[in-house]
Every structure is written in C-alpha cells, then in structure tokens.
CSV table of C-alpha atoms in Angstrom, one decimal:
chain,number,residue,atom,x,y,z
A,1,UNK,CA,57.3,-119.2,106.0
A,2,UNK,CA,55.7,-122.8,105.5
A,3,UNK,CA,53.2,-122.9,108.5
A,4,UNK,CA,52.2,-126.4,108.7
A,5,UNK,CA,55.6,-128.6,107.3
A,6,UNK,CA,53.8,-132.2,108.1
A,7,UNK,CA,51.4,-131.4,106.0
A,8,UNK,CA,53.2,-130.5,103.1
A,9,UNK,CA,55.7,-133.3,103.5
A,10,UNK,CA,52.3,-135.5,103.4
A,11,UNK,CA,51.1,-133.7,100.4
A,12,UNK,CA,54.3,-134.6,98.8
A,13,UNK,CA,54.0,-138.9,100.0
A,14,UNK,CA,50.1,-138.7,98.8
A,15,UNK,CA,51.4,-137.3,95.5
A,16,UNK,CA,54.7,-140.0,95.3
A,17,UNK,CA,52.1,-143.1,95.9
A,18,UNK,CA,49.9,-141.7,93.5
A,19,UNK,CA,51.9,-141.3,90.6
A,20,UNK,CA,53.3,-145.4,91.9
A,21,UNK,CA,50.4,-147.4,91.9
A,22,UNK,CA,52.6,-150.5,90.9
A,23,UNK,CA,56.0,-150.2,89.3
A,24,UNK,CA,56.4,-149.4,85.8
A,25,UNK,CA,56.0,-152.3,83.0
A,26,UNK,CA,58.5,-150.5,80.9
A,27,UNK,CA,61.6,-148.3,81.2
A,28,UNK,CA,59.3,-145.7,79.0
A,29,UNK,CA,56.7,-145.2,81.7
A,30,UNK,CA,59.6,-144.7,84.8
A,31,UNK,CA,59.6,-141.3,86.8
A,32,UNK,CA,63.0,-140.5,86.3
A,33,UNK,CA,62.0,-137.1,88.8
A,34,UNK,CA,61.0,-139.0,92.1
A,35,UNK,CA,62.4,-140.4,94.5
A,36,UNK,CA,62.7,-144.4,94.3
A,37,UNK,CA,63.7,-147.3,97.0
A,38,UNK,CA,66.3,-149.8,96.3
A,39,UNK,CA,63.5,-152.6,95.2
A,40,UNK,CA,62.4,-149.9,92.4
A,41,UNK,CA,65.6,-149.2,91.1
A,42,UNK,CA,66.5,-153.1,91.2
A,43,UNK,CA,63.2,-153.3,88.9
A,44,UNK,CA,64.0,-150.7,86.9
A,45,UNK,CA,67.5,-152.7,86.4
A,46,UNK,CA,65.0,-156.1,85.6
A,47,UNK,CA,63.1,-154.4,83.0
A,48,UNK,CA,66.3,-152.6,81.1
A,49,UNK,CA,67.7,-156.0,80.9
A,50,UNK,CA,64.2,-157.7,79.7
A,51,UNK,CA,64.1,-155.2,77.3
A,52,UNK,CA,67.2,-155.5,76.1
A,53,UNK,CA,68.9,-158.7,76.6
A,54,UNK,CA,71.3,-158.9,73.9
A,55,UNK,CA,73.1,-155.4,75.3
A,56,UNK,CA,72.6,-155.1,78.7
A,57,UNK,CA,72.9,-157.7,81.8
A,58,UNK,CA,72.8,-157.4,85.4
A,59,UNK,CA,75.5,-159.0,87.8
A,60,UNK,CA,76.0,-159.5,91.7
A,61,UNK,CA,79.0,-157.9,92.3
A,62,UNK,CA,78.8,-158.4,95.9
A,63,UNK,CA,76.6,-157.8,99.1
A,64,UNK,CA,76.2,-155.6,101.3
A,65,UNK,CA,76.9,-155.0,105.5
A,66,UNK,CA,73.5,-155.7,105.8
A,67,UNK,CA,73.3,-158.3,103.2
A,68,UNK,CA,71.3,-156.9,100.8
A,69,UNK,CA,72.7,-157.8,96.9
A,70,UNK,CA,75.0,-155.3,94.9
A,71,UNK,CA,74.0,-155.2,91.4
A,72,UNK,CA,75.6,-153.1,88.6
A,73,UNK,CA,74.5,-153.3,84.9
A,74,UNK,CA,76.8,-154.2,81.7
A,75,UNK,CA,76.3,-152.8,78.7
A,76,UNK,CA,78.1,-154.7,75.8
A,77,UNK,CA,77.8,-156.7,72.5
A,78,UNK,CA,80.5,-159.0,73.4
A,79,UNK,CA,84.3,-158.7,72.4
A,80,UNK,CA,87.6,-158.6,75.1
A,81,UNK,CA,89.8,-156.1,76.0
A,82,UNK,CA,87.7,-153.6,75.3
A,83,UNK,CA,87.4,-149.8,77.1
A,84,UNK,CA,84.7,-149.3,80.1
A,85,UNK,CA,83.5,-146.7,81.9
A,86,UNK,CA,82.3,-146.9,85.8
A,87,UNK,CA,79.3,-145.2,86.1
A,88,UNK,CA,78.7,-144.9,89.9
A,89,UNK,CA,75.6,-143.5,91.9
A,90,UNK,CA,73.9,-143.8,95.4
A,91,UNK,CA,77.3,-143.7,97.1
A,92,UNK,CA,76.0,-141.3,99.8
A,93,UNK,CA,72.2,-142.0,101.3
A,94,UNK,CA,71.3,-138.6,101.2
A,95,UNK,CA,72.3,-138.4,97.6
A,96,UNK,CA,69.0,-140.2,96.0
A,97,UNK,CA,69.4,-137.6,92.9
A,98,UNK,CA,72.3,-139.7,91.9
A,99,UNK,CA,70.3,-142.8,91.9
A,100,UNK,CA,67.8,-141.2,89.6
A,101,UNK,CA,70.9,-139.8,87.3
A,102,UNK,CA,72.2,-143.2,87.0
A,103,UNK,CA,69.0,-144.7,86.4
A,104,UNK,CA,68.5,-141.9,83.8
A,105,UNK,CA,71.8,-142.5,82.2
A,106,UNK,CA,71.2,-146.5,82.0
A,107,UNK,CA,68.1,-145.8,79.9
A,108,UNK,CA,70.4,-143.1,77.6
A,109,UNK,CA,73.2,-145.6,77.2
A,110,UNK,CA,70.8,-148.1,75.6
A,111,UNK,CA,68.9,-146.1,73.6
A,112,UNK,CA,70.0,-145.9,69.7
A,113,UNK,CA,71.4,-142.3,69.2
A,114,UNK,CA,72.5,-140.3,66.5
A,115,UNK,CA,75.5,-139.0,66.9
A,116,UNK,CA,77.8,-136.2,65.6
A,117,UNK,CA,81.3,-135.5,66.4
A,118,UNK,CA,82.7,-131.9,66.4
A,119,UNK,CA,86.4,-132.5,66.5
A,120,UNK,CA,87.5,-129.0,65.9
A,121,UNK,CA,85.6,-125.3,66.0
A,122,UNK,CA,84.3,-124.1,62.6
A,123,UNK,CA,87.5,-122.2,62.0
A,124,UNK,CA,90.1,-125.0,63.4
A,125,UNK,CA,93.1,-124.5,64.9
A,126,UNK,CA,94.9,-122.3,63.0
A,127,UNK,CA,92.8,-119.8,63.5
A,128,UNK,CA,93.3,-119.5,67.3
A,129,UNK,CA,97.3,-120.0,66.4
A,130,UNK,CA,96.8,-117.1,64.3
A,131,UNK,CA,94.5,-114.5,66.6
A,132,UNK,CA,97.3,-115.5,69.3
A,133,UNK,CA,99.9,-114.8,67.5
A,134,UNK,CA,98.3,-111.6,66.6
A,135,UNK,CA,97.6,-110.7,70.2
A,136,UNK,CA,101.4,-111.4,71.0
A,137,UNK,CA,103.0,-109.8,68.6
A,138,UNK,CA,101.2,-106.5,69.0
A,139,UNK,CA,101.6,-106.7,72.5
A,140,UNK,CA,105.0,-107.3,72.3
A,141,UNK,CA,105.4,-104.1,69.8
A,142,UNK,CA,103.5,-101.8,72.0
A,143,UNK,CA,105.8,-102.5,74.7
A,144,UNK,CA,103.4,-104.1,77.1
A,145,UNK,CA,104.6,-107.7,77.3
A,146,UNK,CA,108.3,-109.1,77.8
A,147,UNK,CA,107.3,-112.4,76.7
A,148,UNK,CA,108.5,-113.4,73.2
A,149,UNK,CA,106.1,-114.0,70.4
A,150,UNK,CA,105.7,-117.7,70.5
C-alpha cells in the first residue's frame, strides 16, 4: 500500500516539468509518453506543419463551448475527390492517452515508410479451400456432420 499518495503524485509533476523545460523545437524531440495540455499539443500541430508544409496543414474547424479554437490537421498533396480517413482523439477528458495516440499517429502519417503488402498467406487461398474441404468431407464420411461438403 502507497503510504504517502501526495508525495508520489508530486514526484510524478517534478518529473513531468523536468523532462518540459520549454516545448520541443521539433516533432523528433516530443514525449509521445506524458501527459500534454491543449497549448502543447496545438504546438506539436505548429511544428508538424512547419516541418512539413507541403503535406500537412492545420484548419479551424470550429470552436469550442468555451471558446477555445478546434483544430484538426490535413494531410495531402493536393488532388479532389479523393478517400480520407477521420482520425479522432481527446473526445473524453479523462482519455489524455488518446491525445498522445493521435499526436503519435500524426508524426507516423508523415513520416516516409516503406511499405509491404501481404495480400494473401504464403499458401493462398486454395489452400484453406482445400484443408476445408478435407475437414468436411471426412467428417461427413465418418458420420459426424449432416452438413453437405461444400
């Protein structure tokens, strides 16, 4: 049992303003693993977009009841009609994790990836046609199934 609680939750703000001695000059030096305020995120949005300006923007979509601005970022190299995703964090106040997910996420979307497509397992389709058919069929000889093989 944690005797003393205040002091650990102090501990744990000595250690957060530590590690924040002035908000990051770079999406690189960000601690995706803390807990950040609105302003920080909002900055975190500045700097993806400064360092990036050709794919990513930020927009007002709106504000809020208390006034505050709603921003959201848009990733794209131009072009209409095009598929989108909505991405959507910090929904519930409690939920800060999903701030830092979608924070996290922003930074993954922009970064150049390698990627590699798996459409199918090694042995493809016809191999679990097969091992099914197999299955049925010998179920349906021993007498254990009433089902028709496929």
């Amino acid at each position: 049992m944690i005797e003393d609680v205040q002091a650990l939750v102090d501990n744990e703000q000595m250690e957060m303003l530590r590690g924040r001695r002035g908000l990051p000059l770079s999406t690189n030096t960000f601690d995706y693993a803390t807990y950040h305020n609105l302003d920080e995120i909002y900055a975190f949005m500045d700097l993806l977009v400064a360092e990036n300006p050709n794919l990513v923007s930020k927009l007002e979509i709106g504000r809020s009841t208390e006034n505050r601005p709603l921003y959201v970022l848009k990733f794209s190299k131009g072009g209409t009609n095009r598929p989108a995703i909505w991405i959507d964090t910090g929904i519930h106040s409690r939920e800060w994790v999903t701030q830092a997910s979608g924070v996290w996420f922003a930074k993954k979307v922009q970064t150049p990836l390698d990627t590699s497509c798996v459409p199918k397992g090694p042995q493809g389709p016809s191999a679990t046609v097969a091992d099914l058919m197999e299955r049925t069929v010998l179920r349906h000889h021993q007498g254990t199934s009433n089902h028709h093989p496929l």
